[in-house]
XYZ file of C-alpha atoms in Angstrom:
231
model
C -27.237 12.316 -7.672
C -28.245 10.673 -10.981
C -29.529 12.749 -13.903
C -29.900 15.778 -11.573
C -32.221 13.754 -9.347
C -31.145 13.480 -5.694
C -30.819 9.955 -4.328
C -32.606 9.098 -1.110
C -32.534 5.316 -0.932
C -29.398 4.075 0.858
C -29.009 1.153 -1.559
C -29.063 3.481 -4.577
C -26.455 5.736 -2.943
C -24.188 2.768 -2.216
C -24.509 1.494 -5.801
C -23.694 4.953 -7.192
C -20.554 5.263 -5.074
C -19.499 1.709 -5.931
C -19.951 2.315 -9.660
C -17.928 5.525 -9.533
C -15.069 4.202 -7.386
C -14.753 0.968 -9.378
C -14.761 2.683 -12.795
C -12.514 5.698 -12.201
C -9.334 3.634 -12.597
C -10.536 2.260 -15.934
C -10.931 5.808 -17.215
C -7.414 6.723 -16.062
C -5.985 3.580 -17.689
C -7.717 4.353 -20.996
C -6.335 7.896 -20.979
C -2.840 6.599 -20.297
C -3.102 4.101 -23.144
C -4.295 6.792 -25.550
C -1.561 9.237 -24.545
C 1.463 6.967 -24.247
C 4.093 6.764 -26.970
C 5.508 3.636 -28.575
C 7.496 1.851 -25.858
C 8.065 -1.518 -27.479
C 11.815 -0.884 -27.689
C 12.122 0.778 -24.290
C 13.994 -1.088 -21.509
C 11.820 -2.934 -19.016
C 11.763 -2.179 -15.295
C 13.811 -5.360 -14.782
C 16.619 -3.746 -16.751
C 16.795 -0.692 -14.491
C 16.710 -2.789 -11.318
C 19.478 -5.096 -12.512
C 21.749 -2.146 -13.316
C 21.898 -1.252 -9.617
C 23.475 -4.536 -8.507
C 26.906 -5.871 -9.374
C 25.888 -9.135 -7.782
C 22.185 -10.007 -7.490
C 20.910 -10.322 -3.901
C 19.851 -13.754 -2.647
C 16.175 -14.662 -3.073
C 13.777 -13.688 -0.336
C 12.905 -16.581 1.940
C 10.139 -15.751 4.397
C 10.591 -17.638 7.641
C 7.593 -18.748 9.655
C 6.425 -16.715 12.630
C 6.380 -17.543 16.311
C 3.460 -16.859 18.628
C 5.691 -14.367 20.429
C 6.143 -12.350 17.222
C 2.432 -12.367 16.395
C 1.544 -11.392 19.968
C 3.992 -8.484 19.806
C 2.496 -7.302 16.505
C -1.058 -7.453 17.887
C -0.067 -5.413 20.927
C 1.655 -2.819 18.706
C -1.512 -2.103 16.702
C -3.329 1.153 17.326
C -6.311 0.622 19.587
C -9.388 1.457 17.515
C -13.103 0.745 17.776
C -13.635 0.754 13.999
C -14.072 -2.632 12.361
C -14.632 -4.347 9.021
C -17.329 -6.847 8.003
C -16.220 -9.267 10.737
C -17.013 -6.658 13.444
C -13.704 -7.355 15.218
C -11.849 -4.143 16.026
C -8.200 -3.933 17.001
C -9.369 -3.093 20.515
C -11.241 -6.405 20.756
C -8.303 -8.227 19.191
C -5.833 -6.823 21.713
C -8.099 -7.690 24.656
C -8.283 -11.298 23.459
C -4.668 -11.601 22.282
C -4.008 -14.563 24.614
C -6.731 -16.625 22.932
C -6.171 -15.684 19.283
C -2.373 -15.516 19.008
C -1.870 -19.273 18.515
C -4.557 -19.871 15.835
C -3.600 -16.647 14.050
C 0.074 -17.690 14.037
C -0.970 -21.021 12.520
C -2.976 -19.259 9.778
C -0.092 -16.888 8.954
C 2.407 -19.721 8.721
C 0.089 -21.858 6.583
C -0.369 -18.893 4.257
C 3.385 -18.460 3.914
C 3.913 -22.132 3.128
C 1.058 -22.047 0.609
C 2.334 -18.729 -0.801
C -1.165 -17.325 -0.764
C -2.759 -14.427 1.075
C -6.120 -15.588 2.538
C -9.031 -14.408 0.401
C -11.151 -13.467 3.404
C -8.403 -11.131 4.571
C -8.617 -9.236 1.269
C -12.175 -8.098 1.929
C -12.722 -4.572 3.213
C -15.539 -2.202 4.061
C -15.323 0.907 1.884
C -16.647 4.176 3.294
C -16.826 7.410 1.257
C -15.333 10.387 3.108
C -16.375 13.854 1.972
C -13.495 16.141 0.904
C -14.862 19.405 -0.493
C -17.204 20.850 -3.084
C -20.646 19.655 -4.127
C -21.782 16.929 -1.752
C -23.962 15.367 -4.447
C -20.935 14.698 -6.683
C -19.244 11.310 -6.000
C -15.948 12.750 -7.288
C -15.761 14.902 -4.148
C -15.539 11.866 -1.889
C -12.496 9.761 -1.028
C -12.938 6.018 -0.430
C -11.557 4.730 2.867
C -11.073 0.967 3.178
C -11.559 -0.588 6.598
C -9.481 -3.770 6.679
C -9.952 -6.707 8.990
C -7.836 -6.670 12.123
C -6.455 -10.109 11.224
C -5.197 -8.881 7.846
C -3.394 -6.001 9.572
C -1.539 -8.493 11.757
C -0.498 -10.627 8.781
C 0.548 -7.564 6.755
C 2.661 -6.254 9.630
C 4.277 -9.672 10.031
C 5.194 -9.783 6.336
C 6.416 -6.194 6.542
C 8.972 -7.114 9.213
C 10.333 -9.934 7.047
C 10.546 -7.751 3.937
C 12.240 -4.823 5.665
C 14.755 -7.141 7.322
C 15.651 -8.550 3.909
C 15.878 -5.111 2.283
C 18.007 -3.661 5.077
C 20.317 -6.677 5.336
C 21.217 -6.572 1.635
C 20.873 -2.772 1.268
C 18.264 -3.006 -1.466
C 16.731 0.416 -0.803
C 18.341 3.597 -2.075
C 19.356 6.267 0.412
C 16.721 8.653 -0.949
C 13.844 6.303 -0.132
C 12.220 8.200 2.732
C 8.745 6.690 2.760
C 7.705 3.571 4.668
C 11.064 3.176 6.438
C 11.588 2.988 10.181
C 13.600 5.853 11.632
C 13.255 7.998 8.492
C 10.586 10.697 8.218
C 9.315 13.274 5.749
C 11.295 15.869 7.697
C 14.473 14.114 6.517
C 13.319 14.462 2.907
C 12.526 18.157 3.416
C 15.920 18.742 5.053
C 17.752 17.060 2.172
C 15.804 19.059 -0.413
C 16.404 22.426 1.254
C 20.049 21.560 1.878
C 20.561 20.729 -1.817
C 18.945 24.032 -2.828
C 20.952 26.112 -0.346
C 24.186 24.390 -1.361
C 23.475 25.194 -5.011
C 22.678 28.816 -4.182
C 25.850 29.232 -2.141
C 28.019 27.729 -4.880
C 26.105 29.660 -7.569
C 25.244 26.521 -9.491
C 21.976 25.466 -11.047
C 19.739 23.047 -9.210
C 16.484 21.533 -10.402
C 13.739 19.208 -9.304
C 10.915 17.185 -10.793
C 7.683 16.931 -8.812
C 5.022 14.419 -9.808
C 1.414 14.369 -8.666
C 0.049 10.918 -9.512
C -3.707 10.614 -9.846
C -5.152 7.747 -7.778
C -1.627 6.374 -7.321
C -2.479 3.574 -4.878
C -5.468 2.380 -6.901
C -3.812 2.553 -10.309
C -0.507 0.864 -9.440
C 0.602 -1.789 -11.929
C 0.172 -5.064 -10.046
C 2.058 -7.032 -12.698
C 5.182 -5.022 -11.879
C 4.544 -4.996 -8.136
C 4.111 -8.756 -7.845
C 6.450 -9.969 -10.581
C 9.729 -11.728 -9.884
C 13.124 -10.638 -11.102
C 14.700 -13.064 -13.576
C 17.551 -14.069 -11.269
């Protein structure tokens, strides 16, 4: 809805959603800039990371992939009929794994050597999913990005290399429960309740800080995420 007038044309609706979703992060960033204190003398994130290591870990070297690895990753994907702009679903990809595994392995390896994620794999189809409240308000919709099946394969391949590196050199703290194989949210809940019960039994004080980050995945600082440590 624009100026209390309901939108009927599909193009106008798409433009309205696109304008809202693409501008919401700018508004959050402006609010953060206006509210933040002077941090010129505050330690950088590099400082905190370096304090955790007596000896810096070796640099990450991503090895190329074999067709066997890529085939295994394709077969491990969830079978879905949904697809992105290329109209290739994971179901279609898995059916044709014998024919696509070799060229896809070549593309992944070329991307690693070039140190560049293919631009076409960055494209996605964004669909607004209604949450609750007034259906004419774009703020009551959540954007869902449908990625290409090929990008999912490449991302999973890189994920295996990264996790192997992190686990080999123990770069993740014990309290990192998200995005780790064999560790679930139930483990985090168990640790939290155990800490509280232990404090109650020993009659000591226990506290916790809970943060609810607005649009956390969209507003992440990419300069920090993609930057290299100085060693």
